Coordinates of C-alpha atoms and ligand atoms in Angstrom, one line a residue:
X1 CA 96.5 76.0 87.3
X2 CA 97.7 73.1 88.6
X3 CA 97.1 69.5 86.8
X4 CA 94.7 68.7 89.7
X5 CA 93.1 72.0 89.9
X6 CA 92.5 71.7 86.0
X7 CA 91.3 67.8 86.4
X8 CA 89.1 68.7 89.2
X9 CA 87.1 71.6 88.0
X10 CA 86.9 69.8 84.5
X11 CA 85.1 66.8 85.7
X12 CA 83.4 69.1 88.7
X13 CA 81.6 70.7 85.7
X14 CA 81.5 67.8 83.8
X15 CA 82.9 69.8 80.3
X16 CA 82.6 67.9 77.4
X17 CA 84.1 70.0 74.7
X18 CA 87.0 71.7 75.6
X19 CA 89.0 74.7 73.7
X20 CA 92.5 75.0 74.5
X21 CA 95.4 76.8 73.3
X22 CA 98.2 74.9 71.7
X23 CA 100.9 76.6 74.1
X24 CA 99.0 74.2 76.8
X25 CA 98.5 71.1 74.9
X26 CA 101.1 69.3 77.5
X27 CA 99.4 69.7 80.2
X28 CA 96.1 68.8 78.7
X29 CA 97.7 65.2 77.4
X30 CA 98.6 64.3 81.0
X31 CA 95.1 65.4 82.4
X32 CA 93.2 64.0 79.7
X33 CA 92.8 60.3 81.3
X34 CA 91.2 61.7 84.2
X35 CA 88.7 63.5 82.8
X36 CA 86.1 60.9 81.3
X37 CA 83.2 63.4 80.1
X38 CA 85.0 65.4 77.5
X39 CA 84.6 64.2 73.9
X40 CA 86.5 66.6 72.1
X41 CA 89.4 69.0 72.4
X42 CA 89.1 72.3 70.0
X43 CA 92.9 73.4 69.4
X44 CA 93.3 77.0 68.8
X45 CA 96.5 77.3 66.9
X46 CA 98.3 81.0 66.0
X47 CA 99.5 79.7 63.1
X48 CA 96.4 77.7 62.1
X49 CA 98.2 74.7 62.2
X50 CA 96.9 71.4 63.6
X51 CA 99.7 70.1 65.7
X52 CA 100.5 66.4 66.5
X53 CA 98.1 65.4 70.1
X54 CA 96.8 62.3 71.0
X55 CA 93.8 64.3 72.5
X56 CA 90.8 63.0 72.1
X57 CA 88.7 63.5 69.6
X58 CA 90.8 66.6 68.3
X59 CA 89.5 69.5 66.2
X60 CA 91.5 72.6 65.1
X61 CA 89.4 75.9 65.5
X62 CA 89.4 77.2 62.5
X63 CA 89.1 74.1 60.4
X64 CA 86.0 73.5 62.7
X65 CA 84.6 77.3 61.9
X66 CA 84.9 76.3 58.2
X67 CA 83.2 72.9 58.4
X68 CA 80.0 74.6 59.9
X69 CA 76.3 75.6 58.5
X70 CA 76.8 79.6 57.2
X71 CA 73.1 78.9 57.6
X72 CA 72.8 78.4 60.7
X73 CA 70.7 79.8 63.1
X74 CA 71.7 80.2 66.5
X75 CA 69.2 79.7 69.2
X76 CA 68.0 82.9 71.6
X77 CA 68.9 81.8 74.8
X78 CA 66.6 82.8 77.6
X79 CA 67.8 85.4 79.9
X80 CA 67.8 83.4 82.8
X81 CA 69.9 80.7 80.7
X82 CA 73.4 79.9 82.0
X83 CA 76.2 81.5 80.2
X84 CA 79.5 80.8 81.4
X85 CA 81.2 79.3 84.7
X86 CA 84.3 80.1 86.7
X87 CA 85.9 78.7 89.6
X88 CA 87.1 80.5 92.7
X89 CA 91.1 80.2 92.8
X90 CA 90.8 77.8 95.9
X91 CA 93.4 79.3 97.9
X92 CA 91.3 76.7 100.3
X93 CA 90.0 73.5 99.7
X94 CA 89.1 72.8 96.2
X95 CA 87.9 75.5 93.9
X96 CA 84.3 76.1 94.3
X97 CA 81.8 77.0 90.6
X98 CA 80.2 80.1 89.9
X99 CA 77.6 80.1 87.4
X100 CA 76.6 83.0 85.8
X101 CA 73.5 83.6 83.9
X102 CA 72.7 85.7 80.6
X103 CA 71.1 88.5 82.4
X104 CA 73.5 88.7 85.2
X105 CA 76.6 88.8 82.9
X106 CA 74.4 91.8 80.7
X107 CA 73.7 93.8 84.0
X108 CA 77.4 93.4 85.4
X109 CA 78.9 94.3 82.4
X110 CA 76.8 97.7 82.6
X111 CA 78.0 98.1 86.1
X112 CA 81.7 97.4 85.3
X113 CA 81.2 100.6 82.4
X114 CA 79.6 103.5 83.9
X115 CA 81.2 106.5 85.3
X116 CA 81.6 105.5 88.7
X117 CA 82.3 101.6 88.1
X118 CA 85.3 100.7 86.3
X119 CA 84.6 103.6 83.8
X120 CA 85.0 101.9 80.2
X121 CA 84.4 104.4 77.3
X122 CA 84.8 103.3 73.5
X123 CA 88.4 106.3 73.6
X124 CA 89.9 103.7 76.1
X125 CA 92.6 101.3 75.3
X126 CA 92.3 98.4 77.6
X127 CA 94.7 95.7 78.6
X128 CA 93.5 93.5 81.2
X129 CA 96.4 91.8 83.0
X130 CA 94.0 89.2 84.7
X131 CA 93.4 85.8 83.2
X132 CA 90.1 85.5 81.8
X133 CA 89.3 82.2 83.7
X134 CA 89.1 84.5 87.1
X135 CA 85.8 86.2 87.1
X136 CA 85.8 86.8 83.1
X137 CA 88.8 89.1 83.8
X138 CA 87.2 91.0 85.8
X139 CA 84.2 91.3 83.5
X140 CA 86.6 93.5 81.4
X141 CA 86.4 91.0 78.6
X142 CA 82.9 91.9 78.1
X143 CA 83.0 95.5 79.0
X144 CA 85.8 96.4 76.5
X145 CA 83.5 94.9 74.1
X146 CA 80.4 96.3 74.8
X147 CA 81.6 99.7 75.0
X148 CA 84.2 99.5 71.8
X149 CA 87.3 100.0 73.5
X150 CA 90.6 98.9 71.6
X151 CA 91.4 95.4 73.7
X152 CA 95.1 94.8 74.1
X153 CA 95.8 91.5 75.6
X154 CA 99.2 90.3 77.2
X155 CA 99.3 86.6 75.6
X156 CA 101.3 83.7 78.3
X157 CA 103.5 84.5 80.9
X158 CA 104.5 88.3 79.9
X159 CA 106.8 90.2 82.7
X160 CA 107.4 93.6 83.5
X161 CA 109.2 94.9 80.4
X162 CA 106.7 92.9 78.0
X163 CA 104.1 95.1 80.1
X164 CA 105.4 98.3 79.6
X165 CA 106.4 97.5 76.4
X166 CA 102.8 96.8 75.4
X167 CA 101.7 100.1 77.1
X168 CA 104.0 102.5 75.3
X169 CA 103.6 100.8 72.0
X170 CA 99.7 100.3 72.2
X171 CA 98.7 103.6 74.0
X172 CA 97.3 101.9 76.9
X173 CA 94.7 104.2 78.8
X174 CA 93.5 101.7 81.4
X175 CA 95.1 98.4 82.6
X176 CA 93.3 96.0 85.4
X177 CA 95.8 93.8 87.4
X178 CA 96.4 92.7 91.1
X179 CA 99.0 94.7 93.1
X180 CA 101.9 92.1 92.8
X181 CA 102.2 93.3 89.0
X182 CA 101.6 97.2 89.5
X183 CA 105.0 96.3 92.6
X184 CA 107.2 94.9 89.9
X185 CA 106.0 97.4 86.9
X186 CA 106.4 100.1 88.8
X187 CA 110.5 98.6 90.2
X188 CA 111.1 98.4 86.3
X189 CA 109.5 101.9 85.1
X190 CA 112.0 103.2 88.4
X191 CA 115.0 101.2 86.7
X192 CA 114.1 102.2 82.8
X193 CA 112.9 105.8 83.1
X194 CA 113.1 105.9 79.3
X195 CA 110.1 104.0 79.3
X196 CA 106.7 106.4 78.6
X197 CA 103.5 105.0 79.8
X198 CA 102.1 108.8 79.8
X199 CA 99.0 107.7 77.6
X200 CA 98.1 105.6 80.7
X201 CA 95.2 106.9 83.3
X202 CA 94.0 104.5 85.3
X203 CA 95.4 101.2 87.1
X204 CA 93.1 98.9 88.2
X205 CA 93.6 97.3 91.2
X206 CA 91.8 94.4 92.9
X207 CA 92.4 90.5 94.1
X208 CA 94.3 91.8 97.1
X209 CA 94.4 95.2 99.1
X210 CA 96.0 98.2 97.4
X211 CA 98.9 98.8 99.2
X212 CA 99.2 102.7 100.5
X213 CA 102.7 103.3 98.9
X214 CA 101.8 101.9 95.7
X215 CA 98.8 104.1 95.4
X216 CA 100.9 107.5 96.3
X217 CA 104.2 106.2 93.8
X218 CA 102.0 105.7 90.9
X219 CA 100.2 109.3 91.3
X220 CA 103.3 111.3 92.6
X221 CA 105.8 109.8 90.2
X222 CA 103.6 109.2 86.8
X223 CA 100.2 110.8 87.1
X224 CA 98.5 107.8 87.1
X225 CA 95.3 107.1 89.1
X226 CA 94.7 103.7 90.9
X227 CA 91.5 103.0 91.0
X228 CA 91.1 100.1 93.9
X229 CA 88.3 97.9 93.7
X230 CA 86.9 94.4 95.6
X231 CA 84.9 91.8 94.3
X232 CA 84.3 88.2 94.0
X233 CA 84.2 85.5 91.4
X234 CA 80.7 84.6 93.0
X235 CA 80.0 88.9 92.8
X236 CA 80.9 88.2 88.8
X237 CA 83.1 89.9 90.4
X238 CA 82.4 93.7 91.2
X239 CA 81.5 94.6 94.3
X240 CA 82.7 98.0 95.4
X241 CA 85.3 100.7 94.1
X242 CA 86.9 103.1 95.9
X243 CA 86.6 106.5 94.5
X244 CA 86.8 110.1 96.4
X245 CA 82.9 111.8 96.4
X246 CA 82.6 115.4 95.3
X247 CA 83.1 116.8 99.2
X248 CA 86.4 114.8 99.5
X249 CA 88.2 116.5 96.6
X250 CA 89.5 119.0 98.3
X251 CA 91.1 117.3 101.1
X252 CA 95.0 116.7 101.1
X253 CA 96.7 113.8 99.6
X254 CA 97.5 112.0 102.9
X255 CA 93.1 112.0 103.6
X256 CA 92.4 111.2 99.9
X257 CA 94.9 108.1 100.6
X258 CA 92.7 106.8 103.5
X259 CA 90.0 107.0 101.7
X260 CA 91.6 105.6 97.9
X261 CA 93.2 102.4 100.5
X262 CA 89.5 101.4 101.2
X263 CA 87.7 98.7 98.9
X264 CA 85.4 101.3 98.6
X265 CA 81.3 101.9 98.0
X266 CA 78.9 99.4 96.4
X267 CA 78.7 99.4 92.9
X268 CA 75.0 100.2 91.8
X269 CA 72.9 97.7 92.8
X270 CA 74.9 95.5 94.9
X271 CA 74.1 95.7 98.9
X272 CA 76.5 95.6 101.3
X273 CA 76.0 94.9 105.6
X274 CA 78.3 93.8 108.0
X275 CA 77.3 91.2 110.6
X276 CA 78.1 89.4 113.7
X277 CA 78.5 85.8 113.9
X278 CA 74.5 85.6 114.6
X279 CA 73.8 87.8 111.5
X280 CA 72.7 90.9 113.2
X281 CA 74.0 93.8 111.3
X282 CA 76.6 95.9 113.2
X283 CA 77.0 99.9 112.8
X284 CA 78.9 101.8 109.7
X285 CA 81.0 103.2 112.0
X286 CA 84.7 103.0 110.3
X287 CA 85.4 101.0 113.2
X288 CA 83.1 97.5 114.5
X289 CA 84.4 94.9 112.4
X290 CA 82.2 92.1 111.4
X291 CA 82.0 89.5 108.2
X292 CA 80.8 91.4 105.1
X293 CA 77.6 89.8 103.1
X294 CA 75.8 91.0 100.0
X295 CA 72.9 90.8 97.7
X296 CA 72.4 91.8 94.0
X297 CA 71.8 91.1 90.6
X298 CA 74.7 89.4 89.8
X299 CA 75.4 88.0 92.9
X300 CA 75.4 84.2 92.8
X301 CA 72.6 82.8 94.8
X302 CA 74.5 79.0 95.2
X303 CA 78.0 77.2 94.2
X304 CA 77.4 75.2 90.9
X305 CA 76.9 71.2 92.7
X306 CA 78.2 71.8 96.0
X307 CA 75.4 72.0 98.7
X308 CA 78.3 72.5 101.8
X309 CA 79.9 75.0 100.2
X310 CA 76.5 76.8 99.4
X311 CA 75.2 77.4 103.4
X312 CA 77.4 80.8 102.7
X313 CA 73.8 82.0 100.8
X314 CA 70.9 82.3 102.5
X315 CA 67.4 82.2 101.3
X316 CA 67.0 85.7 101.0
X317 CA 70.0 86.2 98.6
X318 CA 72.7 87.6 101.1
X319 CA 75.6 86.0 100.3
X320 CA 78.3 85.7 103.5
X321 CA 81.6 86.5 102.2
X322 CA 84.2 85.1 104.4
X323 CA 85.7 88.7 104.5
X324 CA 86.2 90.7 108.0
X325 CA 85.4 94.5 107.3
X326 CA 84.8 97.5 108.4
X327 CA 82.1 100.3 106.8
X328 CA 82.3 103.7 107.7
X329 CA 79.8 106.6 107.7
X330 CA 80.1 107.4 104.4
X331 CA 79.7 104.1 103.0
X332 CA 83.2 102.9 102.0
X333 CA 84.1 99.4 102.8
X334 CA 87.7 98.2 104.0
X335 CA 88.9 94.8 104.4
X336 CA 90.7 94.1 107.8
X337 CA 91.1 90.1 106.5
X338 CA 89.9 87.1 105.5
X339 CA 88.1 85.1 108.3
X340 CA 90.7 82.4 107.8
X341 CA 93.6 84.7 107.9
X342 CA 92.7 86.7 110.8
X343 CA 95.7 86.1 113.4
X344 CA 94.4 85.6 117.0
X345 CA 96.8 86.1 119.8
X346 CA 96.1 86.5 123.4
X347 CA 92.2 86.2 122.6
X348 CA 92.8 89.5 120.6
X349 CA 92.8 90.1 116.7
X350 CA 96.1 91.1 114.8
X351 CA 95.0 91.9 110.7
X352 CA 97.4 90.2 108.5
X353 CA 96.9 93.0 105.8
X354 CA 97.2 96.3 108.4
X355 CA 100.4 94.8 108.6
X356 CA 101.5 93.5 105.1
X357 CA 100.4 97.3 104.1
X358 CA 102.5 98.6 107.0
X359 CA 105.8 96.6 106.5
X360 CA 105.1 97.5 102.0
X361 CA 104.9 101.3 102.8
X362 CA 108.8 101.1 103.3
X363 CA 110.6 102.4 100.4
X364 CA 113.1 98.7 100.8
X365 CA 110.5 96.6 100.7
X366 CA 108.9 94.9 97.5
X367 CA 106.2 92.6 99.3
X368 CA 105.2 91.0 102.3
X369 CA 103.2 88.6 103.7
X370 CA 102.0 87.9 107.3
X371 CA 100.6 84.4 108.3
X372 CA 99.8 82.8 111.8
X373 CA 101.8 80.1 113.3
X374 CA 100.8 78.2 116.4
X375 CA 101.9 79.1 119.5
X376 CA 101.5 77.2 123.0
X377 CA 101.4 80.4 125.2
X378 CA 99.2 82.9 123.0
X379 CA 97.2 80.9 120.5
X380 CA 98.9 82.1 117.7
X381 CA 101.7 84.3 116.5
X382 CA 102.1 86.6 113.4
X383 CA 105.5 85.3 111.4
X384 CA 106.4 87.6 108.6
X385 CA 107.8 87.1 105.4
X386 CA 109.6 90.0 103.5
X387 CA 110.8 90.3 99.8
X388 CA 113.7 93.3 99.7
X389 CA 113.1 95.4 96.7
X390 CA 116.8 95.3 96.3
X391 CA 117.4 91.3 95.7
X392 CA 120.8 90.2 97.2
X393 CA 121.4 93.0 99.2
X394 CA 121.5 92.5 103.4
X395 CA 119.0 95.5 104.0
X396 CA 116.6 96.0 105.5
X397 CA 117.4 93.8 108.8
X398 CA 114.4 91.8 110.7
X399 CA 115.7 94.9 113.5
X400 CA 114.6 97.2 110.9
X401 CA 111.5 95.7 110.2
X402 CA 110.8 95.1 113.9
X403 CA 111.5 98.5 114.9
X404 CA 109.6 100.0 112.0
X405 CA 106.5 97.8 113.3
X406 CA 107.0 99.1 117.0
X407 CA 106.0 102.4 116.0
X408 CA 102.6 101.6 114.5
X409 CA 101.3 98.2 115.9
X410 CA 100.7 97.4 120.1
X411 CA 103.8 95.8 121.3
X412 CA 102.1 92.2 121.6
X413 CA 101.0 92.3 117.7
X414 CA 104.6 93.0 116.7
X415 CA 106.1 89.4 115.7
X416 CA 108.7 88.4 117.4
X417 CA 112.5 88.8 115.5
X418 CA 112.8 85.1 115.1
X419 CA 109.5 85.6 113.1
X420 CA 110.4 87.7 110.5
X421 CA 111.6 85.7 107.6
X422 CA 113.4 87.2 104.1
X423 CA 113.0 85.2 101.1
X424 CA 113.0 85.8 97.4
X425 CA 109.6 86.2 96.6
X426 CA 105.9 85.3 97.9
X427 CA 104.5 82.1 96.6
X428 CA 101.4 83.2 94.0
X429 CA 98.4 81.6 93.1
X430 CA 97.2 81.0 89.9
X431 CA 95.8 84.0 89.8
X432 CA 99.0 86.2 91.4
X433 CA 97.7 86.3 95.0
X434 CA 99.6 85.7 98.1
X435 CA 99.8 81.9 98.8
X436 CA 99.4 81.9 102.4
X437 CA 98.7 78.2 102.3
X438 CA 102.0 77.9 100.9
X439 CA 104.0 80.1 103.4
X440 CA 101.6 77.9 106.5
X441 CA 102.9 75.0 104.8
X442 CA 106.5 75.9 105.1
X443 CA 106.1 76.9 109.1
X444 CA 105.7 73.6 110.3
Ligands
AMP1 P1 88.5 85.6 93.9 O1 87.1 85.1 93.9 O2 89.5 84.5 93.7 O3 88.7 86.8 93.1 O4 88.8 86.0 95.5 C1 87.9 87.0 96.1 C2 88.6 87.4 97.4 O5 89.8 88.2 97.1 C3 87.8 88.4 98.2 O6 86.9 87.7 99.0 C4 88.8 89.1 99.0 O7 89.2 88.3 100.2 C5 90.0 89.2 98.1 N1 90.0 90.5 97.4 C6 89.5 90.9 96.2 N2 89.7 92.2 96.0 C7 90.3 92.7 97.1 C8 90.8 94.0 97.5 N3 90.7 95.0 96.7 N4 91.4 94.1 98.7 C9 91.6 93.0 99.5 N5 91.1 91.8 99.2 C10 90.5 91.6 98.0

């Protein structure tokens, strides 16, 4: 995070003890001026060791463990007590607080185990490759827990190698990670085939759409399922996972990757519609799209102290996403966009993702990203942005990426060739998602 993303949601929340690790005690120092309501700082230290920090009030974790009461008892909280908080990543506006309660984080972490959720069983060997400050990572922190699995965690800042490294050595059966770091760990298993990550099953995939490609390498090429899902920090986060039903399973890999692509059915429990701008609810026909809302048990019914933010609930407990879907006949969900990211040309719709996940599928391509820019005559137009898998080389060409476009989008969605940008990579958020805000930024 950045010092004013960690300032703001420290004094948004108004934390007064706060536990940090001593790799980050820099950034704390400069932030801790601003942030008037915390009264201590709890250093956790590898080594033990208290370092040097002017922080206020500063305790070292384990010292503090051994200064306690052994006889204490610790209070039952109620089950509607509040249990922990998280903050969206803010890719707009400030980041906005979740709150999640005893019960909710209980009956999601059931959800995120069973057969047809994330799947957690006490044989699996889980690394999560998602900070734990987004969504609880993924509610994996608690899943892994509950149902006994072996918890391998990555530490700061690993890349690629340290990744593959950790899967070979720790028998890794599941990981959980957003596409940009199942792109580069799949470039480096491609450039160190002596690398074995047989023990590995599943890939988790969710924060951003799945690309197609990615989702036929990994099988064809290691055997390795990924299973995409969609959620929410205010869904704690699961919402839906994409699995084949019984009927499909039989159907040929090209059908089984439509399906796979989508962000999939509701996990048990959670409700999904799709709506209109007056909140009527449109058909599950694969094809009307609409903003997606939903209700549930650990859905958040409000943003923590932030009554704008919060007319996205209503009083009923639907919860309006900001996401433009699609559901189709059998009940799998697929995101066309964000509301905000929708391009709109010519008084039509162009979907930013269709056409990130078209320009990944080629084989040259590491990632791309497609934003709006303004445009006197139509509105807006789509500019892309294109990381070459192979960095320095002159190929593929904005011709190539124009002509590869032509073929699957209407002539007036294609951007223009002056629109398609290479650069070296695409700006992340804290959490690894695209930065569009970043990439708008740069456009004018
Ligand atoms: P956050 O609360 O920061 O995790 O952001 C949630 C948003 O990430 C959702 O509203 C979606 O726009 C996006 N998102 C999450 N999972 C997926 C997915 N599998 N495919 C596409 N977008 C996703």
């Amino acid at each position: 995070l950045s010092d004013e993303q960690l300032q703001f949601i420290i004094n948004h929340a108004e934390d007064k003890l706060v536990f940090v690790d001593s790799s980050l005690l820099g950034q704390l120092e400069t932030v801790q001026e601003s942030c008037p309501t915390v009264e201590r700082f709890v250093v956790i230290d590898e080594q033990n060791q208290m370092p040097e920090t002017p922080l206020r009030g500063a305790l070292e974790y384990e010292a503090l463990l051994q200064s306690g009461d052994p006889d204490f008892n610790p209070p039952e909280p109620h089950e509607q007590a509040a249990a922990a908080m998280c903050y969206t990543s803010g890719t707009t506006g400030d980041p906005k607080g979740v709150v999640y309660s005893q019960r909710s984080i209980y009956l999601h972490t059931l959800g995120v185990m069973i057969g047809d959720g994330i799947g957690l069983r006490q044989r699996d060997t889980v690394l999560p490759f998602v900070p734990m400050f987004h969504a609880n990572a993924w509610g994996v922190a608690h899943a892994a827990l509950m149902a006994g699995s072996k918890l391998v965690l990555p530490g700061p800042g690993p890349g690629p190698a340290d990744l593959a490294m950790l899967m070979e050595k720790e028998q890794v059966t599941l990981a959980a990670g957003v596409p940009t770091i199942w792109n580069m760990l799949y470039q480096y298993l491609k450039q160190n085939p002596q690398t074995d990550v047989s023990s590995v099953e599943t890939l988790v995939v969710g924060g951003s759409a799945a690309p197609r490609a990615m989702i036929r390498n990994y099988a064809r090429e290691f055997g390795i399922t990924i299973l995409h899902l969609w959620g929410m920090t205010e869904m704690s986060p699961l919402g839906t996972v994409s699995r084949p039903k019984a009927h499909m399973l039989d159907w040929d890999e090209e059908r089984l990757l439509d399906v796979r692509m989508k962000q999939g059915m509701p996990a048990p429990g959670v409700e999904i519609r799709v709506q209109d701008d007056k909140d009527q609810t449109l058909p599950w026909d694969g094809e009307t799209i609409g903003e997606l809302a939903v209700r549930g048990p650990w859905v958040a019914r409000a943003y923590y102290n932030n009554p704008a933010a919060s007319k996205a609930f209503t009083a009923d407990g639907w919860f309006k996403t900001g996401d433009v879907v699609t559901i189709d006949p059998e009940g799998y969900m697929q995101i066309a966009d964000r509301t905000k990211d929708l391009i709109k040309s010519g008084g039509e719709w162009i979907s930013s993702v269709d056409m990130e996940n078209a320009i990944m599928a080629r084989d040259d391509v590491l990632e791309a990203c497609v934003v709006a820019r303004p445009d006197d005559k139509w509105d807006e137009r789509p500019v892309a942005f294109v990381v070459r898998a192979a960095g320095g080389s002159d190929s593929p060409t904005p011709q190539d990426i124009f002509d590869h476009l032509a073929g699957q989008f209407a002539k007036w969605q294609v951007p223009y060739l002056e629109d398609i940008h290479f650069i070296e990579a695409v700006p992340k958020t804290s959490v690894g998602k695209f930065d569009k805000k970043v990439l708008r930024g740069q456009l004018s």
